[in-house]
Short mmCIF file of C-alpha atoms and ligand atoms in Angstrom, two decimals:
data_model
loop_
_atom_site.label_atom_id
_atom_site.label_comp_id
_atom_site.label_asym_id
_atom_site.label_seq_id
_atom_site.Cartn_x
_atom_site.Cartn_y
_atom_site.Cartn_z
CA UNK A 1466 76.35 -32.51 61.98
CA UNK A 1467 73.54 -34.31 63.89
CA UNK A 1468 72.10 -37.36 62.39
CA UNK A 1469 68.62 -35.86 62.47
CA UNK A 1470 67.83 -33.34 60.00
CA UNK A 1471 64.64 -31.41 59.07
CA UNK A 1472 62.24 -32.92 56.67
CA UNK A 1473 62.57 -31.40 53.17
CA UNK A 1474 60.37 -28.56 52.71
CA UNK A 1475 60.09 -27.63 56.16
CA UNK A 1476 62.24 -24.96 58.22
CA UNK A 1477 63.27 -23.82 61.76
CA UNK A 1478 62.40 -20.40 62.47
CA UNK A 1479 64.85 -18.48 64.83
CA UNK A 1480 66.96 -15.55 65.28
CA UNK A 1481 66.44 -12.45 62.98
CA UNK A 1482 63.81 -14.09 61.11
CA UNK A 1483 61.47 -14.20 64.23
CA UNK A 1484 60.93 -10.47 64.13
CA UNK A 1485 59.26 -10.94 60.67
CA UNK A 1486 57.04 -13.44 62.04
CA UNK A 1487 56.03 -11.35 65.23
CA UNK A 1488 55.45 -8.19 62.94
CA UNK A 1489 53.25 -10.00 60.59
CA UNK A 1490 51.12 -12.16 63.10
CA UNK A 1491 50.76 -9.25 65.56
CA UNK A 1492 49.70 -6.81 62.74
CA UNK A 1493 47.11 -9.25 61.43
CA UNK A 1494 45.84 -9.93 65.03
CA UNK A 1495 45.15 -6.30 65.61
CA UNK A 1496 43.62 -5.74 62.38
CA UNK A 1497 41.26 -8.89 62.74
CA UNK A 1498 40.11 -7.20 66.07
CA UNK A 1499 39.54 -3.92 64.44
CA UNK A 1500 37.34 -5.72 61.66
CA UNK A 1501 35.43 -7.74 64.38
CA UNK A 1502 36.64 -11.18 63.76
CA UNK A 1503 37.07 -13.89 66.33
CA UNK A 1504 39.87 -16.51 66.29
CA UNK A 1505 39.24 -20.19 65.71
CA UNK A 1506 41.77 -23.06 66.17
CA UNK A 1507 41.19 -26.22 64.40
CA UNK A 1508 43.10 -29.53 64.72
CA UNK A 1509 46.11 -30.13 62.15
CA UNK A 1510 44.79 -33.51 61.43
CA UNK A 1511 41.32 -34.22 60.07
CA UNK A 1512 39.67 -37.28 58.39
CA UNK A 1513 41.01 -37.44 54.80
CA UNK A 1514 37.44 -37.43 53.48
CA UNK A 1515 36.80 -33.96 54.70
CA UNK A 1516 39.43 -32.64 52.20
CA UNK A 1517 38.76 -34.83 49.35
CA UNK A 1518 35.08 -33.86 49.47
CA UNK A 1519 35.61 -30.23 50.48
CA UNK A 1520 38.50 -29.18 48.20
CA UNK A 1521 37.65 -31.37 45.17
CA UNK A 1522 38.71 -34.80 43.99
CA UNK A 1523 40.25 -33.61 40.75
CA UNK A 1524 42.34 -30.81 42.40
CA UNK A 1525 46.20 -30.96 42.54
CA UNK A 1526 45.89 -30.67 46.29
CA UNK A 1527 43.85 -33.71 46.68
CA UNK A 1528 45.37 -35.73 43.78
CA UNK A 1529 48.94 -35.48 44.69
CA UNK A 1530 49.86 -33.00 47.47
CA UNK A 1531 48.17 -34.38 50.69
CA UNK A 1532 50.04 -35.97 53.64
CA UNK A 1533 47.66 -38.71 54.14
CA UNK A 1534 48.36 -41.83 56.47
CA UNK A 1535 46.36 -44.43 58.19
CA UNK A 1536 46.28 -44.47 62.19
CA UNK A 1537 46.49 -47.30 64.25
CA UNK A 1538 43.01 -48.23 63.91
CA UNK A 1539 43.17 -47.97 59.92
CA UNK A 1540 41.49 -44.79 59.60
CA UNK A 1541 42.50 -42.59 56.88
CA UNK A 1542 43.75 -39.11 58.33
CA UNK A 1543 45.36 -36.12 56.62
CA UNK A 1544 47.58 -33.20 57.73
CA UNK A 1545 45.53 -30.01 56.81
CA UNK A 1546 46.63 -28.63 53.43
CA UNK A 1547 44.45 -25.54 53.87
CA UNK A 1548 42.18 -23.97 56.65
CA UNK A 1549 38.73 -23.55 54.89
CA UNK A 1550 37.47 -27.05 55.05
CA UNK A 1551 38.40 -27.64 58.50
CA UNK A 1552 36.69 -24.24 59.76
CA UNK A 1553 33.59 -25.27 57.70
CA UNK A 1554 33.61 -28.78 59.39
CA UNK A 1555 34.00 -26.99 62.82
CA UNK A 1556 31.34 -24.35 62.06
CA UNK A 1557 28.85 -27.33 61.26
CA UNK A 1558 29.91 -29.62 64.12
CA UNK A 1559 29.61 -26.86 66.69
CA UNK A 1560 26.60 -25.33 65.39
CA UNK A 1561 28.62 -22.17 65.43
CA UNK A 1562 25.39 -20.53 63.78
CA UNK A 1563 23.76 -20.52 67.26
CA UNK A 1564 26.33 -17.91 68.13
CA UNK A 1565 24.92 -15.45 65.55
CA UNK A 1566 25.17 -15.01 61.84
CA UNK A 1567 27.19 -14.23 60.14
CA UNK A 1568 30.27 -15.55 62.02
CA UNK A 1569 33.70 -13.93 61.16
CA UNK A 1570 36.67 -16.18 62.04
CA UNK A 1571 40.47 -15.96 61.60
CA UNK A 1572 42.97 -18.42 61.84
CA UNK A 1573 46.84 -18.44 61.97
CA UNK A 1574 48.74 -21.61 61.68
CA UNK A 1575 50.62 -24.35 59.71
CA UNK A 1576 49.43 -26.15 56.54
CA UNK A 1577 50.77 -29.09 54.88
CA UNK A 1578 51.26 -29.80 50.96
CA UNK A 1579 53.46 -32.42 49.52
CA UNK A 1580 54.78 -30.20 46.70
CA UNK A 1581 58.34 -29.76 45.02
CA UNK A 1582 59.86 -27.51 47.44
CA UNK A 1583 61.53 -24.28 46.05
CA UNK A 1584 61.69 -20.57 46.89
CA UNK A 1585 58.28 -19.63 48.17
CA UNK A 1586 56.96 -23.04 48.25
CA UNK A 1587 57.19 -25.30 51.21
CA UNK A 1588 55.79 -28.34 52.45
CA UNK A 1589 54.95 -27.02 55.84
CA UNK A 1590 53.96 -23.31 55.36
CA UNK A 1591 51.82 -20.89 57.43
CA UNK A 1592 48.64 -19.19 56.39
CA UNK A 1593 46.77 -16.17 58.20
CA UNK A 1594 43.04 -16.87 57.06
CA UNK A 1595 39.62 -15.70 57.36
CA UNK A 1596 36.19 -17.00 56.83
CA UNK A 1597 32.82 -15.57 56.94
CA UNK A 1598 29.73 -17.75 57.16
CA UNK A 1599 26.13 -16.93 56.74
CA UNK A 1600 25.94 -14.07 54.31
CA UNK A 1601 25.82 -13.76 50.75
CA UNK A 1602 25.87 -10.19 50.54
CA UNK A 1603 28.81 -8.82 48.44
CA UNK A 1604 29.54 -6.30 51.11
CA UNK A 1605 31.21 -9.34 52.80
CA UNK A 1606 33.38 -10.20 49.83
CA UNK A 1607 34.35 -6.48 49.68
CA UNK A 1608 35.26 -6.29 53.28
CA UNK A 1609 37.43 -9.29 53.21
CA UNK A 1610 39.41 -7.92 50.13
CA UNK A 1611 39.58 -4.54 51.93
CA UNK A 1612 41.04 -6.21 54.90
CA UNK A 1613 43.76 -7.88 52.93
CA UNK A 1614 44.60 -4.51 51.13
CA UNK A 1615 44.68 -2.81 54.48
CA UNK A 1616 46.73 -5.47 55.92
CA UNK A 1617 49.55 -5.23 53.39
CA UNK A 1618 49.43 -1.57 53.64
CA UNK A 1619 50.01 -1.82 57.28
CA UNK A 1620 52.92 -4.05 56.69
CA UNK A 1621 54.11 -1.23 54.46
CA UNK A 1622 54.22 -3.29 51.42
CA UNK A 1623 53.70 -1.42 48.13
CA UNK A 1624 54.49 -3.63 45.01
CA UNK A 1625 51.22 -5.61 45.08
CA UNK A 1626 48.06 -5.78 43.04
CA UNK A 1627 44.61 -7.05 43.88
CA UNK A 1628 43.05 -9.13 41.15
CA UNK A 1629 39.33 -10.12 41.33
CA UNK A 1630 37.10 -12.21 39.23
CA UNK A 1631 33.72 -14.00 39.42
CA UNK A 1632 33.69 -17.43 38.25
CA UNK A 1633 29.87 -17.89 38.48
CA UNK A 1634 27.70 -20.60 40.26
CA UNK A 1635 28.40 -24.31 39.55
CA UNK A 1636 25.47 -24.51 36.91
CA UNK A 1637 26.49 -21.19 34.92
CA UNK A 1638 30.17 -22.43 34.84
CA UNK A 1639 29.09 -25.83 33.18
CA UNK A 1640 27.93 -23.87 30.23
CA UNK A 1641 31.42 -21.92 30.26
CA UNK A 1642 33.38 -25.00 30.43
CA UNK A 1643 31.85 -26.32 27.24
CA UNK A 1644 32.88 -23.20 25.38
CA UNK A 1645 36.22 -23.41 26.84
CA UNK A 1646 36.66 -27.21 25.66
CA UNK A 1647 35.75 -26.04 22.21
CA UNK A 1648 38.37 -23.31 22.18
CA UNK A 1649 41.07 -25.54 23.62
CA UNK A 1650 40.28 -28.83 21.59
CA UNK A 1651 42.21 -27.79 18.61
CA UNK A 1652 45.15 -26.57 20.49
CA UNK A 1653 45.39 -29.49 22.84
CA UNK A 1654 48.30 -31.61 21.08
CA UNK A 1655 50.48 -28.54 21.64
CA UNK A 1656 49.56 -27.88 25.17
CA UNK A 1657 51.86 -28.87 28.30
CA UNK A 1658 51.39 -32.14 30.03
CA UNK A 1659 49.49 -30.58 32.93
CA UNK A 1660 47.14 -28.83 30.34
CA UNK A 1661 46.36 -32.09 28.63
CA UNK A 1662 45.46 -33.80 31.91
CA UNK A 1663 43.40 -30.89 33.15
CA UNK A 1664 41.58 -30.54 29.85
CA UNK A 1665 39.34 -33.43 31.08
CA UNK A 1666 39.48 -33.11 34.70
CA UNK A 1667 39.61 -29.44 35.36
CA UNK A 1668 39.38 -27.31 32.30
CA UNK A 1669 39.43 -23.88 33.91
CA UNK A 1670 42.97 -24.48 35.21
CA UNK A 1671 44.15 -24.22 31.72
CA UNK A 1672 43.62 -20.45 31.98
CA UNK A 1673 46.12 -20.07 34.89
CA UNK A 1674 48.91 -22.30 33.36
CA UNK A 1675 52.33 -20.76 33.77
CA UNK A 1676 53.53 -22.42 30.72
CA UNK A 1677 50.51 -22.07 28.07
CA UNK A 1678 50.11 -18.43 28.60
CA UNK A 1679 49.52 -17.41 24.86
CA UNK A 1680 46.68 -20.08 24.43
CA UNK A 1681 45.02 -18.71 27.46
CA UNK A 1682 45.30 -15.06 26.11
CA UNK A 1683 42.56 -15.59 23.50
CA UNK A 1684 40.32 -17.74 25.49
CA UNK A 1685 36.78 -16.80 26.08
CA UNK A 1686 36.14 -15.02 29.32
CA UNK A 1687 33.98 -16.34 31.99
CA UNK A 1688 32.59 -12.83 32.61
CA UNK A 1689 30.80 -13.26 29.05
CA UNK A 1690 29.01 -16.43 30.44
CA UNK A 1691 27.85 -15.26 34.05
CA UNK A 1692 24.35 -15.97 35.22
CA UNK A 1693 22.33 -12.73 36.17
CA UNK A 1694 22.92 -13.12 39.96
CA UNK A 1695 26.65 -13.58 39.73
CA UNK A 1696 26.85 -10.48 37.39
CA UNK A 1697 25.01 -8.38 39.85
CA UNK A 1698 27.16 -9.71 42.66
CA UNK A 1699 30.33 -8.78 40.83
CA UNK A 1700 29.06 -5.33 40.00
CA UNK A 1701 28.18 -4.69 43.57
CA UNK A 1702 31.45 -5.96 44.82
CA UNK A 1703 33.14 -3.39 42.71
CA UNK A 1704 30.89 -0.68 43.61
CA UNK A 1705 31.81 -1.27 47.44
CA UNK A 1706 35.77 -1.86 46.49
CA UNK A 1707 35.35 1.73 45.02
CA UNK A 1708 33.55 3.24 48.06
CA UNK A 1709 36.59 1.51 50.29
CA UNK A 1710 39.08 2.99 48.01
CA UNK A 1711 40.64 -0.41 47.29
CA UNK A 1712 42.64 -0.36 43.77
CA UNK A 1713 41.76 -3.76 41.92
CA UNK A 1714 42.11 -5.09 38.46
CA UNK A 1715 39.50 -7.47 36.94
CA UNK A 1716 41.27 -10.62 35.64
CA UNK A 1717 39.04 -13.26 34.21
CA UNK A 1718 42.08 -15.61 34.41
CA UNK A 1719 41.95 -15.82 38.21
CA UNK A 1720 40.40 -19.63 38.51
CA UNK A 1721 42.06 -20.65 41.86
CA UNK A 1722 43.18 -24.26 42.47
CA UNK A 1723 40.37 -25.28 44.89
CA UNK A 1724 36.97 -26.65 43.54
CA UNK A 1725 34.62 -25.14 46.23
CA UNK A 1726 34.70 -21.63 44.77
CA UNK A 1727 31.43 -19.85 43.50
CA UNK A 1728 31.17 -16.31 42.22
CA UNK A 1729 34.04 -14.14 43.82
CA UNK A 1730 37.59 -15.19 43.17
CA UNK A 1731 40.48 -13.07 44.14
CA UNK A 1732 44.25 -13.13 44.42
CA UNK A 1733 46.98 -10.68 45.29
CA UNK A 1734 50.13 -10.66 43.55
CA UNK A 1735 53.37 -9.15 44.30
CA UNK A 1736 55.58 -8.13 41.39
CA UNK A 1737 59.02 -8.81 43.01
CA UNK A 1738 58.53 -12.40 43.54
CA UNK A 1739 58.99 -14.30 40.32
CA UNK A 1740 57.16 -17.75 40.11
CA UNK A 1741 55.47 -17.73 43.54
CA UNK A 1742 53.89 -14.27 43.17
CA UNK A 1743 50.63 -14.91 44.73
CA UNK A 1744 50.88 -13.79 48.39
CA UNK A 1745 47.09 -14.15 49.06
CA UNK A 1746 43.93 -15.94 47.48
CA UNK A 1747 40.51 -16.39 48.36
CA UNK A 1748 36.88 -16.27 47.11
CA UNK A 1749 33.29 -17.23 47.85
CA UNK A 1750 32.14 -21.00 48.59
CA UNK A 1751 28.36 -20.86 48.82
CA UNK A 1752 27.81 -24.57 48.53
CA UNK A 1753 30.77 -25.89 50.65
CA UNK A 1754 29.00 -26.08 53.97
CA UNK A 1755 26.08 -28.00 52.43
CA UNK A 1756 28.40 -30.28 50.56
CA UNK A 1757 30.12 -31.06 53.87
CA UNK A 1758 26.65 -32.14 55.36
CA UNK A 1759 25.64 -28.79 56.99
CA UNK A 1760 22.77 -26.58 56.31
CA UNK A 1761 22.68 -24.50 53.09
CA UNK A 1762 25.03 -21.55 54.19
CA UNK A 1763 27.08 -19.11 52.00
CA UNK A 1764 30.59 -18.41 52.82
CA UNK A 1765 33.63 -16.30 51.65
CA UNK A 1766 37.10 -16.25 53.00
CA UNK A 1767 41.02 -15.79 52.14
CA UNK A 1768 44.41 -17.09 53.05
CA UNK A 1769 47.68 -15.31 52.94
CA UNK A 1770 50.97 -17.06 52.75
CA UNK A 1771 53.20 -15.84 55.61
CA UNK A 1772 56.50 -17.00 54.06
CA UNK A 1773 55.69 -15.27 50.90
CA UNK A 1774 54.94 -12.20 52.70
CA UNK A 1775 58.19 -12.23 54.45
CA UNK A 1776 60.02 -12.64 51.16
CA UNK A 1777 58.04 -9.65 49.75
CA UNK A 1778 58.98 -7.42 52.75
CA UNK A 1779 62.59 -8.39 52.29
CA UNK A 1780 62.48 -7.77 48.61
CA UNK A 1781 60.95 -4.40 49.23
CA UNK A 1782 63.59 -3.66 51.97
CA UNK A 1783 60.89 -2.90 54.59
CA UNK A 1784 62.56 -2.26 57.89
CA UNK A 1785 61.11 -4.57 60.52
CA UNK A 1786 62.00 -3.91 64.31
CA UNK A 1787 62.20 -6.81 66.66
CA UNK A 1788 59.30 -6.42 69.08
CA UNK A 1789 61.23 -8.33 71.95
CA UNK A 1790 63.99 -5.98 72.60
CA UNK A 1791 65.70 -6.01 75.91
CA UNK A 1792 65.25 -2.64 77.83
CA UNK A 1793 67.57 -3.52 80.95
CA UNK A 1794 70.41 -6.07 81.29
CA UNK A 1795 70.92 -6.54 85.17
CA UNK A 1796 74.47 -7.41 85.84
CA UNK A 1797 75.99 -8.18 89.33
CA UNK A 1798 79.06 -9.16 91.34
CA UNK A 1799 79.22 -11.15 94.61
CA UNK A 1800 76.73 -12.86 96.71
CA UNK A 1801 74.98 -9.89 97.98
CA UNK A 1802 74.75 -8.30 94.54
CA UNK A 1803 73.33 -11.45 93.25
CA UNK A 1804 70.35 -11.16 95.75
CA UNK A 1805 69.74 -7.54 95.10
CA UNK A 1806 69.93 -8.31 91.40
CA UNK A 1807 67.10 -10.85 91.83
CA UNK A 1808 64.96 -8.51 93.77
CA UNK A 1809 65.57 -5.59 91.23
CA UNK A 1810 64.65 -7.80 88.26
CA UNK A 1811 61.50 -8.81 89.92
CA UNK A 1812 60.64 -5.35 90.43
CA UNK A 1813 61.43 -4.35 86.97
CA UNK A 1814 59.56 -7.15 85.26
CA UNK A 1815 56.37 -6.14 87.46
CA UNK A 1816 56.49 -2.83 85.77
CA UNK A 1817 56.55 -4.40 82.45
CA UNK A 1818 60.20 -3.55 81.46
CA UNK A 1819 61.84 -6.23 79.32
CA UNK A 1820 64.59 -7.37 81.78
CA UNK A 1821 67.30 -9.77 81.18
CA UNK A 1822 68.98 -10.98 84.51
CA UNK A 1823 72.39 -12.47 84.06
CA UNK A 1824 72.04 -16.24 84.91
CA UNK A 1825 75.45 -17.42 84.08
CA UNK A 1826 78.73 -17.48 85.87
CA UNK A 1827 80.11 -14.50 84.13
CA UNK A 1828 82.32 -11.77 85.48
CA UNK A 1829 81.40 -8.19 85.11
CA UNK A 1830 83.08 -7.41 81.90
CA UNK A 1831 81.56 -10.78 80.43
CA UNK A 1832 78.06 -9.71 81.52
CA UNK A 1833 78.76 -6.32 79.67
CA UNK A 1834 79.80 -8.11 76.50
CA UNK A 1835 76.71 -10.39 76.78
CA UNK A 1836 74.41 -7.43 77.22
CA UNK A 1837 76.00 -5.80 74.21
CA UNK A 1838 75.33 -8.91 72.22
CA UNK A 1839 71.70 -8.83 73.15
CA UNK A 1840 71.48 -5.30 72.23
CA UNK A 1841 70.27 -4.23 75.69
CA UNK A 1842 69.28 -0.51 75.95
CA UNK A 1843 70.38 -0.12 79.38
CA UNK A 1844 72.86 -2.07 81.93
CA UNK A 1845 72.13 -2.01 85.42
CA UNK A 1846 75.20 -2.92 87.53
CA UNK A 1847 75.10 -4.09 91.21
CA UNK A 1848 78.60 -4.65 92.20
CA UNK A 1849 80.54 -4.61 95.46
CA UNK A 1850 80.85 -0.94 95.63
CA UNK A 1851 77.17 -0.56 94.73
CA UNK A 1852 76.05 -2.87 97.54
CA UNK A 1853 78.22 -0.90 99.99
CA UNK A 1854 76.85 2.34 99.06
CA UNK A 1855 73.19 1.24 98.47
CA UNK A 1856 73.19 2.53 94.89
CA UNK A 1857 73.32 1.04 91.45
CA UNK A 1858 75.20 2.10 88.28
CA UNK A 1859 73.25 2.56 85.15
CA UNK A 1860 74.78 2.60 81.61
CA UNK A 1861 73.29 3.89 78.57
CA UNK A 1862 74.67 1.19 76.17
CA UNK A 1863 74.19 3.38 73.20
CA UNK A 1864 75.69 6.81 74.40
CA UNK A 1865 78.09 5.06 76.89
CA UNK A 1866 76.82 7.56 79.59
CA UNK A 1867 76.91 6.26 83.16
CA UNK A 1868 74.93 7.44 86.43
CA UNK A 1869 74.91 6.29 89.82
CA UNK A 1870 71.54 6.27 91.63
CA UNK A 1871 70.08 5.21 94.79
CA UNK A 1872 68.80 1.63 94.60
CA UNK A 1873 65.30 2.37 95.71
CA UNK A 1874 64.79 4.76 92.65
CA UNK A 1875 66.05 2.34 89.94
CA UNK A 1876 62.89 1.04 88.41
CA UNK A 1877 61.12 4.61 88.51
CA UNK A 1878 64.09 6.16 86.87
CA UNK A 1879 64.32 3.44 84.16
CA UNK A 1880 60.64 3.58 83.16
CA UNK A 1881 61.23 7.49 83.10
CA UNK A 1882 64.27 7.08 80.61
CA UNK A 1883 62.51 4.42 78.62
CA UNK A 1884 59.51 6.89 78.19
CA UNK A 1885 61.64 9.65 77.18
CA UNK A 1886 63.35 7.70 74.36
P1 HAM B 3106 45.51 -20.98 48.33
O1 HAM B 3106 45.43 -20.21 47.06
O2 HAM B 3106 45.78 -22.60 48.23
O3 HAM B 3106 44.05 -20.91 48.95
O4 HAM B 3106 46.62 -20.71 49.43
C1 HAM B 3106 46.58 -19.26 50.09
C2 HAM B 3106 48.04 -18.87 49.88
O5 HAM B 3106 48.71 -19.55 50.81
C3 HAM B 3106 48.63 -18.71 48.48
O6 HAM B 3106 48.28 -17.65 48.08
C4 HAM B 3106 50.23 -18.76 49.02
O7 HAM B 3106 50.58 -17.37 49.46
C5 HAM B 3106 50.10 -19.63 50.26
N1 HAM B 3106 50.64 -20.95 49.79
C6 HAM B 3106 50.04 -21.91 49.42
N2 HAM B 3106 50.72 -23.04 49.16
C7 HAM B 3106 51.97 -22.68 49.67
C8 HAM B 3106 53.30 -23.45 49.85
N3 HAM B 3106 53.42 -24.71 49.33
N4 HAM B 3106 54.26 -22.68 50.22
C9 HAM B 3106 54.11 -21.48 50.71
N5 HAM B 3106 53.21 -20.91 50.76
C10 HAM B 3106 52.00 -21.31 50.12
C11 HAM B 3106 43.73 -21.58 50.18
O8 HAM B 3106 44.27 -22.29 50.83
C12 HAM B 3106 42.28 -21.42 50.55
N6 HAM B 3106 41.98 -21.87 51.83
C13 HAM B 3106 42.05 -19.84 50.69
C14 HAM B 3106 40.73 -19.38 51.10
C15 HAM B 3106 40.07 -19.24 52.25
N7 HAM B 3106 39.49 -19.35 50.18
C16 HAM B 3106 38.53 -19.22 51.04
N8 HAM B 3106 38.82 -19.12 52.18
#
């Protein structure tokens, strides 16, 4: 064992695991194009203040989960725990509004949270996220939720549910928080430690406590305390979701763990996942850009947790094919065979055929074993006999069938064979 090991809560992604990452990321990128999103990449480190101001001083993320350190000049920096604050910062800093409004942006990348590692909960994890800036129209919220629904369907997941809520504006929520405090006050001595702490700092989080579920059951619903504008927004969102044919459930207990949300909040839950069942979450944040020093700009977005989606695919036994299959393994023997193999590999690759040229000192039978191990569809052999007759031997690794053909025609014939499959 090496002296160097991974940091707790992080992982190496390799081998069979990679096909899931390719499948998910490629599906997302294709779908983002279909929906008209542009990619944005922001730095992994930002000034700490961006997150404490953006996500909220009293949230678990800011209170206890950030990877924060001082750089050599004593400036406090933080590894991004999520994408929204960074993308909002980039939107303001680069005046993205000048490229038109609304802006529809997506990102895929790692996030960092110092949480207790367990199944589905990592310290470095990947999100696929999207943010829309510059429209408060509920069509934007509906489109985002539809995207997430479409995406999980495209991945061939079935056991998931979209849950939506509206948590009002900051003003209307103040009134509701008072009502909630009155409800929880007499129950407080019997509630868990987290609930006791959050009673004063973040009362709405008591609603999604995993321990005190019973207490939350009879709690007053935020939906009875919504301001007129939020109520109308919520009604319209549901109207559009119905038009998009997206099944959803209204759940007034969806409150989210970040402070920037206004009006829409939503989550997607997977039923086979145990404790870490939330595979995506998002909502509207109409005050965030202004809070970060930008012009008043409404926003809405979501993030999907890639590791959790992989787990969901595995639990549902969804078959995922590797996208990087080897079409042809080029095997050779002798010096002349080697040179002919190099030329042929170049030609095959130019035609877009996934080609693996033997680059080790293996004999022919070793090269066949290697090709087998790599799951190559065909092996093209250029040995001494082939050189002397100016031919190659092609072996179909699945059927075992072997044919000999003129060297000049190899790439055309292979393209043909692959097309026929
Ligand atoms: P979030 O709910 O904190 O929202 O994270 C979104 C998703 O990331 C979660 O639903 C979960 O699937 C995944 N996730 C979160 N923490 C972990 C972890 N420790 N390990 C593995 N997966 C995790 C946000 O981050 C918001 N920025 C979403 C958003 C975008 N809202 C508006 N725009």
